[in-house]
Backbone as a chain_set.jsonl record, in Angstrom:
{"seq": "XXXXXXXXXXXXXXXXXXXXXXXXXXXXXXXXXXXXXXXXXXXXXXXXXXXXXXXXXXXXXXXXXXXXXXXXXXXXXXXXXXXXXXXXXXXXXXXXXXXXXXXXXXXXXXXXXXXXXXXXXXXXX", "coords": {"N": [[93.054, 92.284, 118.667], [96.394, 93.184, 118.125], [97.923, 96.466, 118.229], [98.747, 97.886, 115.144], [100.442, 99.006, 112.157], [100.236, 99.939, 108.7], [102.944, 100.528, 106.729], [104.594, 102.778, 104.531], [107.115, 103.958, 102.412], [107.631, 107.253, 101.139], [107.866, 110.188, 99.011], [107.258, 112.218, 100.704], [108.095, 111.369, 103.115], [107.873, 108.767, 105.635], [104.819, 107.053, 105.484], [102.036, 106.169, 107.453], [99.431, 103.988, 108.166], [96.815, 103.351, 110.366], [95.943, 100.163, 111.163], [93.626, 99.234, 112.435], [91.835, 101.287, 111.839], [91.783, 101.037, 109.054], [90.508, 98.572, 108.782], [87.987, 99.18, 109.785], [87.186, 101.146, 107.907], [87.028, 99.59, 105.629], [85.088, 97.664, 105.981], [82.588, 97.433, 104.678], [83.169, 97.021, 102.066], [83.063, 95.208, 98.962], [83.744, 91.707, 99.012], [86.209, 89.84, 97.386], [87.834, 87.184, 95.567], [91.291, 86.816, 95.223], [94.217, 86.004, 93.33], [96.867, 84.434, 94.982], [99.387, 84.681, 93.913], [99.326, 87.195, 92.905], [99.884, 88.889, 94.976], [102.177, 91.024, 95.495], [103.87, 91.696, 97.584], [104.73, 89.391, 98.814], [107.139, 88.647, 97.76], [108.838, 90.536, 98.687], [110.684, 92.36, 101.273], [108.647, 92.588, 103.286], [107.804, 92.466, 106.146], [110.114, 93.31, 107.282], [111.33, 95.481, 106.06], [111.64, 98.035, 107.13], [113.329, 97.762, 109.191], [116.338, 98.456, 110.965], [118.34, 96.684, 111.614], [119.245, 93.379, 110.472], [116.731, 90.804, 110.262], [116.216, 88.54, 112.982], [116.268, 85.024, 113.892], [114.453, 84.787, 115.951], [112.767, 86.937, 115.389], [111.576, 85.992, 113.025], [110.343, 83.713, 114.092], [108.425, 84.917, 115.783], [106.711, 85.997, 113.837], [105.913, 83.609, 112.641], [104.367, 82.497, 114.663], [102.253, 84.339, 114.684], [101.232, 83.88, 112.133], [100.341, 81.262, 112.411], [98.254, 81.664, 114.249], [96.41, 83.217, 112.911], [93.288, 83.949, 111.182], [91.697, 82.796, 108.363], [89.198, 83.55, 107.498], [88.796, 86.234, 107.49], [89.054, 88.913, 105.221], [91.943, 90.038, 103.353], [93.338, 93.355, 103.073], [93.521, 95.63, 100.467], [95.107, 98.434, 98.859], [94.076, 101.078, 96.564], [95.774, 100.644, 94.429], [96.265, 97.997, 94.502], [98.123, 97.114, 96.3], [99.219, 95.54, 99.323], [97.659, 96.28, 102.373], [96.878, 95.273, 104.754], [97.187, 92.049, 106.181], [99.279, 90.173, 105.685], [100.089, 87.982, 107.265], [97.919, 86.291, 106.979], [98.069, 85.848, 104.236], [100.5, 84.416, 104.07], [99.778, 82.161, 105.58], [97.762, 81.058, 103.96], [99.297, 80.447, 101.688], [101.025, 78.538, 102.81], [99.197, 76.501, 103.272], [98.715, 75.719, 100.741], [96.865, 77.001, 99.138], [95.458, 78.732, 96.312], [94.13, 81.079, 96.058], [92.846, 83.956, 97.865], [90.634, 85.645, 100.129], [89.752, 89.052, 99.644], [89.497, 92.6, 100.133], [89.226, 95.74, 98.476], [90.215, 99.079, 98.341], [88.685, 101.686, 96.46], [89.585, 104.242, 96.395], [92.488, 105.031, 97.952], [92.684, 105.429, 101.435], [93.632, 108.425, 103.232], [96.801, 108.596, 104.892], [97.325, 107.986, 108.437], [99.48, 109.08, 109.67], [102.251, 111.064, 108.613], [105.577, 111.271, 107.637], [106.747, 110.481, 110.096], [108.7, 109.06, 112.656], [109.146, 105.544, 113.042], [109.403, 104.614, 115.65], [108.055, 106.593, 117.002], [105.371, 106.227, 116.618], [102.11, 105.777, 117.982], [101.504, 103.149, 120.206]], "CA": [[94.147, 92.404, 117.719], [97.414, 94.133, 118.579], [98.034, 97.709, 117.456], [99.7, 97.749, 114.052], [100.358, 100.023, 111.103], [100.763, 99.679, 107.385], [103.98, 101.537, 106.517], [105.093, 102.966, 103.171], [108.033, 105.076, 102.153], [107.141, 108.16, 100.093], [108.649, 111.414, 98.877], [106.918, 113.07, 101.844], [108.53, 110.673, 104.318], [107.159, 107.533, 105.928], [103.372, 107.149, 105.691], [101.558, 105.089, 108.311], [97.988, 103.826, 108.306], [96.367, 102.539, 111.494], [95.22, 99.012, 110.587], [92.27, 99.19, 112.999], [91.02, 102.219, 111.044], [91.603, 100.458, 107.721], [89.497, 97.519, 108.906], [86.687, 99.851, 109.929], [86.84, 101.782, 106.615], [86.831, 98.593, 104.548], [84.164, 96.598, 106.381], [81.454, 97.322, 103.774], [83.63, 96.825, 100.696], [82.767, 93.843, 98.486], [84.81, 90.711, 99.157], [86.496, 89.106, 96.17], [88.969, 86.277, 95.659], [92.399, 87.193, 94.36], [95.284, 85.011, 93.276], [97.993, 84.714, 95.893], [100.534, 85.08, 93.109], [99.221, 88.63, 92.635], [100.292, 89.648, 96.16], [103.577, 91.333, 95.208], [104.641, 91.834, 98.822], [105.283, 88.084, 99.212], [108.521, 88.61, 97.282], [109.51, 91.749, 99.191], [110.972, 92.216, 102.714], [107.466, 93.269, 103.851], [107.831, 92.607, 107.597], [111.437, 93.745, 107.775], [111.94, 96.516, 105.231], [111.917, 99.251, 107.886], [114.289, 97.432, 110.269], [117.718, 98.896, 110.819], [119.117, 95.458, 111.69], [118.685, 92.214, 109.807], [115.858, 90.063, 111.165], [116.777, 87.372, 113.666], [115.387, 83.854, 113.891], [113.383, 85.106, 116.896], [111.828, 87.785, 114.644], [110.834, 85.105, 112.122], [109.513, 82.897, 114.968], [107.278, 85.722, 116.199], [105.776, 86.052, 112.71], [105.35, 82.27, 112.469], [103.304, 82.365, 115.673], [101.119, 85.132, 114.217], [100.688, 83.149, 110.966], [99.613, 80.114, 112.93], [97.078, 82.099, 114.975], [95.528, 84.027, 112.083], [92.045, 83.323, 110.703], [91.538, 83.099, 106.94], [87.856, 84.004, 107.141], [88.836, 87.686, 107.33], [89.75, 89.259, 103.969], [93.073, 90.966, 103.392], [92.955, 94.684, 102.609], [94.386, 96.187, 99.427], [94.882, 99.822, 98.488], [93.513, 101.189, 95.223], [96.749, 100.137, 93.462], [96.393, 96.55, 94.672], [99.19, 96.787, 97.257], [98.724, 95.048, 100.586], [97.62, 97.21, 103.505], [96.712, 94.417, 105.935], [96.894, 90.65, 105.928], [100.398, 89.322, 105.236], [100.1, 86.726, 107.999], [96.9, 85.465, 106.318], [98.631, 85.452, 102.923], [101.483, 83.359, 104.303], [99.063, 80.959, 106.011], [97.113, 80.494, 102.76], [100.349, 79.842, 100.878], [101.462, 77.302, 103.503], [98.147, 75.5, 103.099], [98.656, 75.35, 99.33], [95.756, 77.66, 98.446], [95.851, 79.591, 95.194], [93.426, 82.357, 96.166], [92.532, 84.446, 99.21], [89.608, 86.689, 100.17], [90.333, 90.397, 99.726], [88.718, 93.811, 99.845], [90.139, 96.716, 97.87], [89.709, 100.443, 98.282], [88.705, 102.364, 95.163], [90.472, 105.374, 96.668], [93.251, 104.724, 99.158], [92.495, 106.434, 102.48], [94.789, 109.222, 103.613], [97.485, 107.975, 106.025], [97.123, 108.583, 109.751], [100.703, 109.806, 109.995], [103.182, 111.277, 107.509], [106.904, 111.737, 108.039], [106.911, 110.224, 111.526], [109.588, 107.94, 112.913], [108.437, 104.34, 113.459], [109.421, 104.561, 117.106], [107.169, 107.624, 117.525], [103.966, 105.851, 116.391], [101.482, 105.358, 119.238], [101.121, 101.743, 120.345]], "C": [[95.11, 93.478, 118.24], [97.431, 95.367, 117.697], [99.091, 97.517, 116.374], [99.428, 98.789, 112.979], [100.827, 99.426, 109.778], [101.706, 100.843, 107.077], [104.416, 101.575, 105.069], [106.009, 104.146, 103.105], [107.408, 105.927, 101.055], [108.078, 109.354, 100.016], [108.411, 112.353, 100.046], [107.395, 112.476, 103.169], [107.659, 109.428, 104.53], [105.675, 107.834, 106.143], [102.944, 105.939, 106.489], [100.033, 105.143, 108.402], [97.708, 102.917, 109.504], [95.516, 101.393, 110.931], [93.826, 98.883, 111.173], [91.335, 100.117, 112.22], [90.768, 101.683, 109.652], [90.51, 99.371, 107.742], [88.109, 98.145, 108.993], [86.257, 100.483, 108.6], [86.5, 100.782, 105.525], [85.73, 97.577, 104.829], [82.958, 96.428, 105.457], [81.87, 97.161, 102.313], [83.312, 95.399, 100.255], [83.992, 92.934, 98.616], [84.957, 89.98, 97.827], [87.622, 88.125, 96.465], [90.044, 86.773, 94.714], [93.435, 86.066, 94.372], [96.392, 85.414, 94.234], [99.247, 85.125, 95.138], [100.498, 86.556, 92.741], [99.617, 89.504, 93.826], [101.8, 89.874, 96.054], [104.455, 91.333, 96.454], [105.234, 90.515, 99.316], [106.767, 87.999, 98.841], [109.299, 89.87, 97.652], [109.8, 91.555, 100.688], [109.888, 92.911, 103.566], [107.557, 93.513, 105.355], [109.09, 93.306, 108.09], [112.045, 94.916, 107.023], [112.27, 97.8, 105.988], [112.853, 98.993, 109.068], [115.66, 98.007, 109.956], [118.628, 97.665, 110.765], [118.448, 94.357, 110.874], [117.784, 91.457, 110.772], [116.574, 88.851, 111.762], [115.811, 86.202, 113.518], [114.219, 84.081, 114.854], [112.331, 86.014, 116.216], [110.951, 86.93, 113.722], [109.892, 84.227, 112.941], [108.263, 83.658, 115.403], [106.249, 85.826, 115.067], [105.157, 84.68, 112.452], [104.202, 82.027, 113.437], [102.047, 83.139, 115.237], [100.44, 84.49, 113.021], [99.818, 81.999, 111.457], [98.276, 80.537, 113.568], [96.042, 82.824, 114.108], [94.338, 83.226, 111.552], [91.795, 83.759, 109.261], [90.121, 83.55, 106.556], [87.796, 85.517, 106.954], [89.607, 88.031, 106.057], [90.962, 90.156, 104.23], [92.585, 92.299, 102.828], [94.001, 95.199, 101.632], [94.074, 97.656, 99.205], [94.353, 99.88, 97.049], [94.462, 100.666, 94.143], [96.972, 98.623, 93.593], [97.513, 96.135, 95.612], [98.573, 96.424, 98.616], [98.79, 96.124, 101.676], [97.444, 96.464, 104.828], [96.512, 92.975, 105.474], [98.034, 89.754, 105.519], [100.444, 88.004, 106.004], [99.053, 85.752, 107.409], [97.388, 84.981, 104.957], [99.603, 84.289, 103.105], [100.805, 82.073, 104.726], [98.395, 80.279, 104.824], [98.147, 79.81, 101.858], [100.85, 78.536, 101.501], [100.464, 76.158, 103.309], [97.988, 75.068, 101.632], [97.507, 75.974, 98.571], [96.305, 78.502, 97.296], [95.192, 80.961, 95.245], [93.216, 82.701, 97.647], [91.447, 85.51, 99.086], [90.282, 88.037, 100.351], [89.25, 91.442, 99.538], [89.716, 94.833, 99.332], [89.477, 98.082, 97.855], [89.731, 100.948, 96.859], [89.622, 103.576, 95.249], [91.174, 105.058, 97.985], [93.045, 105.816, 100.203], [93.797, 107.21, 102.742], [95.471, 108.538, 104.808], [97.154, 108.707, 107.322], [98.299, 109.429, 110.166], [101.573, 109.922, 108.76], [104.467, 111.827, 108.101], [107.109, 111.633, 109.56], [107.842, 109.021, 111.673], [108.778, 106.748, 113.427], [108.33, 104.282, 114.977], [108.501, 105.606, 117.759], [105.688, 107.337, 117.301], [103.365, 105.396, 117.725], [101.055, 103.885, 119.205], [100.413, 101.507, 121.637]], "O": [[94.694, 94.529, 118.726], [97.002, 95.317, 116.544], [100.194, 97.044, 116.649], [98.345, 99.369, 112.902], [101.684, 98.543, 109.735], [101.31, 102.006, 107.156], [104.591, 100.531, 104.442], [105.728, 105.205, 103.666], [106.744, 105.41, 100.157], [108.972, 109.512, 100.848], [109.258, 113.191, 100.354], [107.121, 113.035, 104.231], [106.818, 109.094, 103.696], [105.317, 108.748, 106.886], [103.411, 104.825, 106.252], [99.438, 106.186, 108.674], [98.297, 101.844, 109.631], [94.488, 101.633, 110.297], [92.913, 98.456, 110.466], [90.18, 99.773, 111.971], [89.673, 101.845, 109.112], [89.697, 99.278, 106.823], [87.17, 97.685, 108.343], [85.096, 100.369, 108.209], [85.759, 101.103, 104.595], [85.466, 96.712, 103.993], [82.352, 95.357, 105.456], [81.021, 97.163, 101.421], [83.293, 94.484, 101.078], [85.122, 93.349, 98.36], [83.973, 89.558, 97.221], [88.286, 88.227, 97.497], [89.772, 87.109, 93.561], [93.506, 85.281, 95.318], [96.799, 86.574, 94.29], [100.083, 85.848, 95.678], [101.509, 87.116, 92.316], [99.679, 90.727, 93.7], [102.596, 89.03, 96.466], [105.641, 91.01, 96.387], [106.142, 90.519, 100.148], [107.55, 87.35, 99.535], [110.289, 90.218, 97.008], [109.216, 90.667, 101.309], [110.194, 93.714, 104.447], [107.403, 94.65, 105.8], [109.116, 93.834, 109.202], [113.173, 95.312, 107.319], [113.103, 98.582, 105.528], [113.136, 99.9, 109.851], [116.081, 98.033, 108.799], [119.567, 97.611, 109.971], [117.245, 94.397, 110.618], [118.037, 91.46, 111.977], [117.422, 88.23, 111.121], [114.676, 86.374, 113.072], [113.109, 83.614, 114.596], [111.134, 85.857, 116.457], [109.737, 87.123, 113.651], [108.75, 84.013, 112.533], [107.164, 83.103, 115.391], [105.046, 85.75, 115.317], [103.986, 84.598, 112.079], [103.191, 81.425, 113.077], [100.925, 82.658, 115.399], [99.216, 84.542, 112.897], [98.704, 81.794, 110.976], [97.278, 79.829, 113.431], [94.907, 83.019, 114.544], [94.377, 81.998, 111.482], [91.694, 84.952, 108.977], [89.88, 83.895, 105.4], [86.864, 86.032, 106.335], [90.696, 87.502, 105.833], [90.997, 90.923, 105.193], [91.539, 92.36, 102.181], [95.198, 95.207, 101.921], [92.928, 98.084, 99.342], [94.201, 98.846, 96.398], [94.015, 100.285, 93.061], [97.783, 98.048, 92.867], [97.827, 94.95, 95.72], [97.527, 96.952, 98.993], [99.813, 96.778, 101.875], [97.815, 96.968, 105.888], [95.781, 92.704, 104.522], [97.784, 88.649, 105.039], [100.815, 86.985, 105.421], [99.283, 84.544, 107.353], [97.146, 83.836, 104.575], [99.536, 83.296, 102.38], [101.203, 80.995, 104.286], [98.455, 79.056, 104.695], [97.898, 78.726, 101.331], [101.069, 77.55, 100.798], [100.85, 74.995, 103.198], [97.216, 74.159, 101.329], [97.191, 75.531, 97.466], [97.461, 78.925, 97.31], [95.627, 81.893, 94.568], [93.383, 81.867, 98.537], [91.35, 86.192, 98.067], [91.249, 88.168, 101.101], [88.233, 91.21, 98.883], [90.893, 94.809, 99.694], [88.336, 98.233, 97.417], [90.677, 100.68, 96.119], [90.342, 103.896, 94.303], [90.524, 104.844, 99.008], [93.209, 106.998, 99.903], [94.898, 106.714, 102.504], [94.787, 107.958, 105.652], [96.76, 109.873, 107.318], [98.147, 110.387, 110.924], [101.634, 108.998, 107.949], [104.453, 112.721, 108.947], [107.579, 112.569, 110.208], [107.766, 108.073, 110.891], [107.818, 106.935, 114.175], [107.28, 103.938, 115.519], [108.204, 105.503, 118.949], [104.835, 108.109, 117.739], [104.027, 104.712, 118.506], [100.347, 103.445, 118.299], [100.015, 100.378, 121.926]]}, "num_chains": 1, "name": "protein.A"}
C-alpha cells in the first residue's frame, strides 16, 4: 500500500495521521457493518479539500484506478466521532456496486495525530 495520510484541519493547524499506523492500531478492533449513507465524507470534497487547484479529470482518473483496485474485505477505519480516517476508495467501490453497508472498525478514543501544523508538502512519503 502506498504511503498516505488522513488529513484534518483544526485550530492547531493541519493534523495528519499515518494510515499505516492507523491500520496497525485498529487491527484488533471489532468489525461492524455500517450504513454507507452514514459516511458523511461521501458528500464532502474528501480527496480534494486540501488542493490549491481544482481537481482535473486526471486526478479523478487516478482515484478511479484506486477504487477499482481496492479490496472490500478490509474494513474502513473511523475515528471516535464516526468520521472516516481510512477507506474512501472502498466506500466508493461499495457504492458503485450498489451495497448499502460496509465493514468498519471504530476507535473508542481517536489516536493522537502523527503531525500537527505541518504543510502537506512537508509530510514524509
